[in-house]
Coordinates of C-alpha atoms in Angstrom, one line a residue:
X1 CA -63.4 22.1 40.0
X2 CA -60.6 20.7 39.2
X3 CA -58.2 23.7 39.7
X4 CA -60.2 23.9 43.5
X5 CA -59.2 20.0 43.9
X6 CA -55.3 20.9 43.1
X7 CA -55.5 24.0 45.9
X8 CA -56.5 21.9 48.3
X9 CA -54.4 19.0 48.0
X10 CA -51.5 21.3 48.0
X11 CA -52.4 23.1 49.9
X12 CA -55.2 22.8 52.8
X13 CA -54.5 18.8 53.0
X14 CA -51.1 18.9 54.9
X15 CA -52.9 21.0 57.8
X16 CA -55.5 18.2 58.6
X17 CA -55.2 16.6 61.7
X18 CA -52.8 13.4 61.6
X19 CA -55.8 11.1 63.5
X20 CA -57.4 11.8 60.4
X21 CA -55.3 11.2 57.7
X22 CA -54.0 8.2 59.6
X23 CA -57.6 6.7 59.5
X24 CA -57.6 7.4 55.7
X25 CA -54.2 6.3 55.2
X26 CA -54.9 2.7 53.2
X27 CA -57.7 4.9 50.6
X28 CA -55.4 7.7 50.0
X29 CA -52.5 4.8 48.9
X30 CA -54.8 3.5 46.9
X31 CA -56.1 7.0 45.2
X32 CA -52.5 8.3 44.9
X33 CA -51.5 5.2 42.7
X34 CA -54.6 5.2 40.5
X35 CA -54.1 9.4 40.6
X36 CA -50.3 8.8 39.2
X37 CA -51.1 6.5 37.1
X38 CA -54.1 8.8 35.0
X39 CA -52.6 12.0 35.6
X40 CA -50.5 13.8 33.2
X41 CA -47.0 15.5 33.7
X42 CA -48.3 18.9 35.1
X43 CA -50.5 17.1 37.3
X44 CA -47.6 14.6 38.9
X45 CA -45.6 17.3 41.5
X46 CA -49.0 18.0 42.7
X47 CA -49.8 14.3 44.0
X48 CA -46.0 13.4 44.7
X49 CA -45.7 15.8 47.9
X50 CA -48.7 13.7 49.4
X51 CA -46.9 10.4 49.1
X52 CA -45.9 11.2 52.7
X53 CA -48.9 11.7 54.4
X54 CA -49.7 8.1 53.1
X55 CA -46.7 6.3 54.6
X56 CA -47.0 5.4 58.2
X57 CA -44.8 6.8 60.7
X58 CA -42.8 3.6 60.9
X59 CA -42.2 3.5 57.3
X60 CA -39.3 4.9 55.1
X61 CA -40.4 7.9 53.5
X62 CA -37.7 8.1 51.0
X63 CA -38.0 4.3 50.2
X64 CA -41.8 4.4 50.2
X65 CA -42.0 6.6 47.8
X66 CA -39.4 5.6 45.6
X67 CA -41.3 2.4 45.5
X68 CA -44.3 3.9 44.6
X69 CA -43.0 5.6 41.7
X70 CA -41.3 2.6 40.5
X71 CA -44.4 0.8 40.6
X72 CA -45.6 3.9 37.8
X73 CA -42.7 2.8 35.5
X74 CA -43.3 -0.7 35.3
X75 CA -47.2 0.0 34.5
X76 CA -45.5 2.3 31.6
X77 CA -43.1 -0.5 30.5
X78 CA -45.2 -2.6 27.7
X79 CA -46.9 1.2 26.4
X80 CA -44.3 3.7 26.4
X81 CA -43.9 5.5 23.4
X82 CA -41.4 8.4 22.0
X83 CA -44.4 10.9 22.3
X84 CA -43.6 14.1 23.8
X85 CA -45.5 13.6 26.8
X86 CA -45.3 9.7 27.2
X87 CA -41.3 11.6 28.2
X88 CA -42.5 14.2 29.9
X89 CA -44.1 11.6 32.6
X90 CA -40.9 9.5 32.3
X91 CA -38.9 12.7 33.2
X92 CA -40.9 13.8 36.2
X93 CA -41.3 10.4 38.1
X94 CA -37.4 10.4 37.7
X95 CA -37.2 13.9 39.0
X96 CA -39.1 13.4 42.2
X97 CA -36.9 9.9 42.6
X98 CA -33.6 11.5 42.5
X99 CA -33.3 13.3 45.8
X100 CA -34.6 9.6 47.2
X101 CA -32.0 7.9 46.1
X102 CA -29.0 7.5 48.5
X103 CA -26.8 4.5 49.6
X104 CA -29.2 2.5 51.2
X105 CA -31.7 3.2 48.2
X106 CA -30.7 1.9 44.9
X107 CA -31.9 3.6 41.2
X108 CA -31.6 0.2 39.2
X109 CA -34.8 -0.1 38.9
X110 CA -34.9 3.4 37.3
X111 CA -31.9 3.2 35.5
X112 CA -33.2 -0.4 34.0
X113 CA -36.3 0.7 32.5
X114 CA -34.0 4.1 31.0
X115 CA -31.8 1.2 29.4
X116 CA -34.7 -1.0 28.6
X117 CA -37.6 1.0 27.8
X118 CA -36.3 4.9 26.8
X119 CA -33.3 3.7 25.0
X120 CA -34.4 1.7 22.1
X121 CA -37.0 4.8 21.3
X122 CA -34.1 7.4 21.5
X123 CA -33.6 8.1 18.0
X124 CA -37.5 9.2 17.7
X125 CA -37.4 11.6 20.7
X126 CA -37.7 15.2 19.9
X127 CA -34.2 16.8 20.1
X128 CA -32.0 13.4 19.4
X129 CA -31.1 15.1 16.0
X130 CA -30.0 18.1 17.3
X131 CA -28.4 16.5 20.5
X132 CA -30.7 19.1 22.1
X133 CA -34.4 18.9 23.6
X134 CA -35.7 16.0 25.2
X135 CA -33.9 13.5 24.5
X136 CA -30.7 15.3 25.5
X137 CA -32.5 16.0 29.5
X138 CA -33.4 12.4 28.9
X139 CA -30.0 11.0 28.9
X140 CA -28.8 13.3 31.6
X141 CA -31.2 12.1 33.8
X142 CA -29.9 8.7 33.3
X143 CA -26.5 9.7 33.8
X144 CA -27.3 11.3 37.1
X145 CA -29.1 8.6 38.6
X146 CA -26.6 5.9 37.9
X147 CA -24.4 7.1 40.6
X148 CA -27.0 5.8 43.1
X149 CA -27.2 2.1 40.9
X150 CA -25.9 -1.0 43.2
X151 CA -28.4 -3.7 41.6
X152 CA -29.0 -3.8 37.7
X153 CA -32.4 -5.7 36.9
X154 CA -31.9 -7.5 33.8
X155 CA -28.3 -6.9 33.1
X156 CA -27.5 -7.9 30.1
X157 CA -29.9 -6.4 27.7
X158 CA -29.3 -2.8 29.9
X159 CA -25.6 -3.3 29.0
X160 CA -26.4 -4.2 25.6
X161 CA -29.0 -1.3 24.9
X162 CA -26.4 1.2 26.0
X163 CA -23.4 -0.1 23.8
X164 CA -26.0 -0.2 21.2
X165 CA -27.0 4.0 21.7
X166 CA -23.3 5.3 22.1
X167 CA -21.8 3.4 19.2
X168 CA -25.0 5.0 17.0
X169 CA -24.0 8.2 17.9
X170 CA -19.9 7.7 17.5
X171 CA -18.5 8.7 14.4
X172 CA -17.7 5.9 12.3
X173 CA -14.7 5.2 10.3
X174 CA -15.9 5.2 6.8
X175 CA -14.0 6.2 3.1
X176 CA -15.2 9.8 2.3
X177 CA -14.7 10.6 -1.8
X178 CA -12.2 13.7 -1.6
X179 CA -14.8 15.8 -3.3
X180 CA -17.9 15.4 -1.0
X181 CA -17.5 17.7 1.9
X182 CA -20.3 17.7 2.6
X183 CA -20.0 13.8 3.9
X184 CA -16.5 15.0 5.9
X185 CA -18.0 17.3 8.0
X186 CA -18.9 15.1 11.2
X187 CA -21.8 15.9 13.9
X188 CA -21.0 14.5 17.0
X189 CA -23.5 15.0 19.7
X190 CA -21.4 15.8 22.1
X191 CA -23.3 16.1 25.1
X192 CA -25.5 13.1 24.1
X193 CA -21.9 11.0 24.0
X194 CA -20.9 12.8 27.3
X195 CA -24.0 11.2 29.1
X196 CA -24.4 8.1 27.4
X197 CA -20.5 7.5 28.2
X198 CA -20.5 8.4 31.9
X199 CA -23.7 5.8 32.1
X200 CA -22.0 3.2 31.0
X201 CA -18.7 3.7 32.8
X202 CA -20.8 4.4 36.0
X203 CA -22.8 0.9 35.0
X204 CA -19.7 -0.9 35.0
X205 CA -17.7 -0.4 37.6
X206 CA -21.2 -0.6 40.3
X207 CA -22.4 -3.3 38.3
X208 CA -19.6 -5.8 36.8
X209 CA -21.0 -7.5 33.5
X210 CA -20.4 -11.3 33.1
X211 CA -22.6 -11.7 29.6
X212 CA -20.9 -13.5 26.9
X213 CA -20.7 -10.6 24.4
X214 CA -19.1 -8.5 26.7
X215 CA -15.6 -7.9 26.0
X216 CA -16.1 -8.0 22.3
X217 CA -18.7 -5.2 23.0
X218 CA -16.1 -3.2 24.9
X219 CA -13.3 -3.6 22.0
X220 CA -15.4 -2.6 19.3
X221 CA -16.1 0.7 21.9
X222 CA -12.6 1.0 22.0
X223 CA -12.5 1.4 18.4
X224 CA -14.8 4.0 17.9
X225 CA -13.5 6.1 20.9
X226 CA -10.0 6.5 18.8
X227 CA -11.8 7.4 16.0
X228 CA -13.8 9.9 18.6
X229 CA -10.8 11.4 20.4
X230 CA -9.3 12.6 17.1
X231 CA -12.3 14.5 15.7
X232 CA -13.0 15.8 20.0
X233 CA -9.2 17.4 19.3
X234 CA -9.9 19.1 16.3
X235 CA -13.7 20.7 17.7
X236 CA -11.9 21.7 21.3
X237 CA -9.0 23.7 19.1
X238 CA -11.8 25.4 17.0
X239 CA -13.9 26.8 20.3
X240 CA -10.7 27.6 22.4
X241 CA -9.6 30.1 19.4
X242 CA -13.3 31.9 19.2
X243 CA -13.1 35.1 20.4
X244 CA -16.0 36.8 22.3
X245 CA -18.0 38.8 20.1
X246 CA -18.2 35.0 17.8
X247 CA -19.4 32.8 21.1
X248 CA -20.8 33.5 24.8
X249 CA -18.4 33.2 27.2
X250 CA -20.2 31.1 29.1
X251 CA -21.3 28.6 26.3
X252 CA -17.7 28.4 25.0
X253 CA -17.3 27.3 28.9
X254 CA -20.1 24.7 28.7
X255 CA -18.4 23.5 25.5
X256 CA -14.9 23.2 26.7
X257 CA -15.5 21.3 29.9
X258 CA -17.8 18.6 27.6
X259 CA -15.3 18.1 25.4
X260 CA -12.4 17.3 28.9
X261 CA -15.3 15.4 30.0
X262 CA -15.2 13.0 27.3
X263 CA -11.6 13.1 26.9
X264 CA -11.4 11.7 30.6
X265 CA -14.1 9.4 30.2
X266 CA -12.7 7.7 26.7
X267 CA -9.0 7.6 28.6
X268 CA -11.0 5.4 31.4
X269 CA -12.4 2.7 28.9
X270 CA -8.8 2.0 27.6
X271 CA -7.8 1.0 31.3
X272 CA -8.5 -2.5 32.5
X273 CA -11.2 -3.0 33.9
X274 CA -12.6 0.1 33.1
X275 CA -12.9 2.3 36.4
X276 CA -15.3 5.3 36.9
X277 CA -13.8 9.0 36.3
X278 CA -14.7 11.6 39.1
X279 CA -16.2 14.7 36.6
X280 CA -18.6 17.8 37.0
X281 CA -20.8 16.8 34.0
X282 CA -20.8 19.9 31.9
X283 CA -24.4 20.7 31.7
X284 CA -23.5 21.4 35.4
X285 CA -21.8 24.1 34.7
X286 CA -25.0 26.7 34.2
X287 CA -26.4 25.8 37.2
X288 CA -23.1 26.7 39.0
X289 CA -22.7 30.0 37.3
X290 CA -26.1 31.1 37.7
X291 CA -26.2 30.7 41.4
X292 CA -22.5 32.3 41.8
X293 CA -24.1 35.4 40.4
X294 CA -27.6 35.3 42.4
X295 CA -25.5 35.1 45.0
X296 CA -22.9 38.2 44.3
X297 CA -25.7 40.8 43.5
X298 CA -28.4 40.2 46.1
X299 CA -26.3 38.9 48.9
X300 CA -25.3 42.0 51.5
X301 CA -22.4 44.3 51.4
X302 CA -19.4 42.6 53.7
X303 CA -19.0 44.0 57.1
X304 CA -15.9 46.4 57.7
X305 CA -14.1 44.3 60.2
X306 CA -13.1 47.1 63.2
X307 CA -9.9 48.6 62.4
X308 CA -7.7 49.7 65.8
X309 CA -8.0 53.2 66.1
X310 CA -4.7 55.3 66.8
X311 CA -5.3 57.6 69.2
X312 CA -2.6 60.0 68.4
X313 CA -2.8 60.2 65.1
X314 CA -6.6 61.6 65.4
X315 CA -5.8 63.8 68.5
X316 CA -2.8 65.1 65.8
X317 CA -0.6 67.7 67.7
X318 CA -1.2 69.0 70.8
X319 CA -0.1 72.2 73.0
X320 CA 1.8 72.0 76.3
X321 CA -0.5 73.3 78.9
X322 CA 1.2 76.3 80.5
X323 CA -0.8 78.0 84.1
X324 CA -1.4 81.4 84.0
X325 CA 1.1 82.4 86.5
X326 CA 3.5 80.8 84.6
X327 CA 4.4 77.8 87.6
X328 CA 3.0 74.9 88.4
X329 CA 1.6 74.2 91.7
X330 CA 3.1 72.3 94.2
X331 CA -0.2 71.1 96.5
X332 CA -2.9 69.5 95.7
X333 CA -6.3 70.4 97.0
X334 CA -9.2 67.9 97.3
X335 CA -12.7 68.6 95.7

């Protein structure tokens, strides 16, 4: 049954007549809210698409339903945990938001609860060890939706939460015994740092910060990005010398352009007031790739432009025509 309520709601529900689903408009508002809310994440992109047929025609659909889902996050605020799917939910509402968002539709509200609500739970999401899994397509997220950020609920605490995840994740400055190399040997995250840092920048230029704690927040940044840049030097020098049968071409790619990234974003923090730094985040770079070589083996063979034929060259060398009496005539005769 409910596999039969999923096909026609995604399929069979668009096609009704627009009388009808005008009349029904206020109840399917309703439904769709309490549907969001109770569903799970593989259940979400089958309600979103029908957030439309619920908006009336003088409405905003991209700002209707960017509303909507923001209504979904605050009703996760106070109960949100680190579980897989608790981010899963998170992810998707985001997801749907982003092609929403455009100048006249702001993501703070988004990029708030991120800062206020995923944040301080960041160290228990699956992957944060690794720098990999969810909590590494968590923090992309947030760095991609920050772009669209001209309003900042609650300011201060999301300016505070972020300082508080990138300096967790910096390499700290700490006295090493000589014979412990196993403590030496640094992990840096680097594509954690890479999003977390292009948040904050983007969050401070769009949104200035006035809090007390500010500047003293931003030198003690400043700090551990010198400490950063030197170990960043040393890890670009490693990959740039790995030869192809030791790394894929393409990851070594991937790797390289992180590591500029957050070369050009640390150089933008030092600058005052820090200003925003135009980058192609690196996870970016996939994507790009991918699509370059969908596009080179299924797209069609050029078309030969027409080249001018020379005439002479194809006829190639040609007799004199001689008459058979040997003269040519004189008259001409009509036909």
């Amino acid at each position: 049954m409910q596999e039969r309520c999923k096909t026609f709601l995604s399929n069979r529900f668009g096609s009704l007549n627009k009388s009808v689903i005008a009349k029904m408009r206020e109840t399917l508002v309703n439904e769709l809210e309490i549907c969001l809310e109770n569903s799970n994440s593989q259940e979400i992109p089958t309600i979103i698409p029908l957030i439309p047929y619920a908006v009336s025609g003088d409405s905003d659909v991209d700002k209707s339903t960017v509303e909507i889902l923001e209504q979904q996050l605050s009703l996760e605020k106070d109960q949100l945990t680190a579980d897989e799917e608790d981010m899963k939910r998170i992810y998707v509402f985001t997801k749907f938001a982003k092609p929403h968002f455009n100048k006249g539709i702001n993501s703070g509200v988004f990029v708030s609860f991120y800062a206020q609500s995923v944040l301080p739970l960041i160290k228990d999401i699956e992957g944060y060890s690794t720098g990999t899994g969810q909590a590494a397509a968590m923090l992309k997220q947030l760095a991609e939706i920050v772009a669209f950020c001209s309003d900042l609920p609650d300011p201060e605490n999301c300016f505070t939460n972020v300082f508080q995840a990138l300096q967790d994740l910096l390499p700290q400055n700490q006295e090493v015994p000589e014979e412990d190399e196993e403590k030496k040997r640094v992990q840096i995250h680097f594509t954690l740092i890479e999003s977390l840092l292009a948040t904050l920048l983007e969050m401070i230029t769009r949104v200035i910060p006035s809090y007390d704690s500010y500047e003293a927040s931003l030198e003690e940044l400043r700090t551990s990005l010198k400490l950063l840049v030197r170990f960043v030097e040393s890890y670009r020098k490693r990959i740039a010398e790995l030869d192809k049968a030791t790394m894929d071409r393409n990851l070594k790619s991937i790797c390289l352009r992180c590591i500029d990234n957050i070369k050009t974003l640390c150089r933008q923090f030092f600058v005052s007031p820090p200003k925003s730094a135009n980058i192609v985040h690196s996870w970016y770079q996939t994507e790009v790739v991918a699509k370059r070589r969908r596009t080179s083996s299924t797209s069609l063979p050029p078309v030969e432009q027409h080249k001018k034929v020379d005439h002479h060259k194809q006829r190639g060398i040609q007799q004199i025509y001689t008459p058979p009496g040997g003269k040519y005539s004189r008259s001409f005769k009509r036909f």
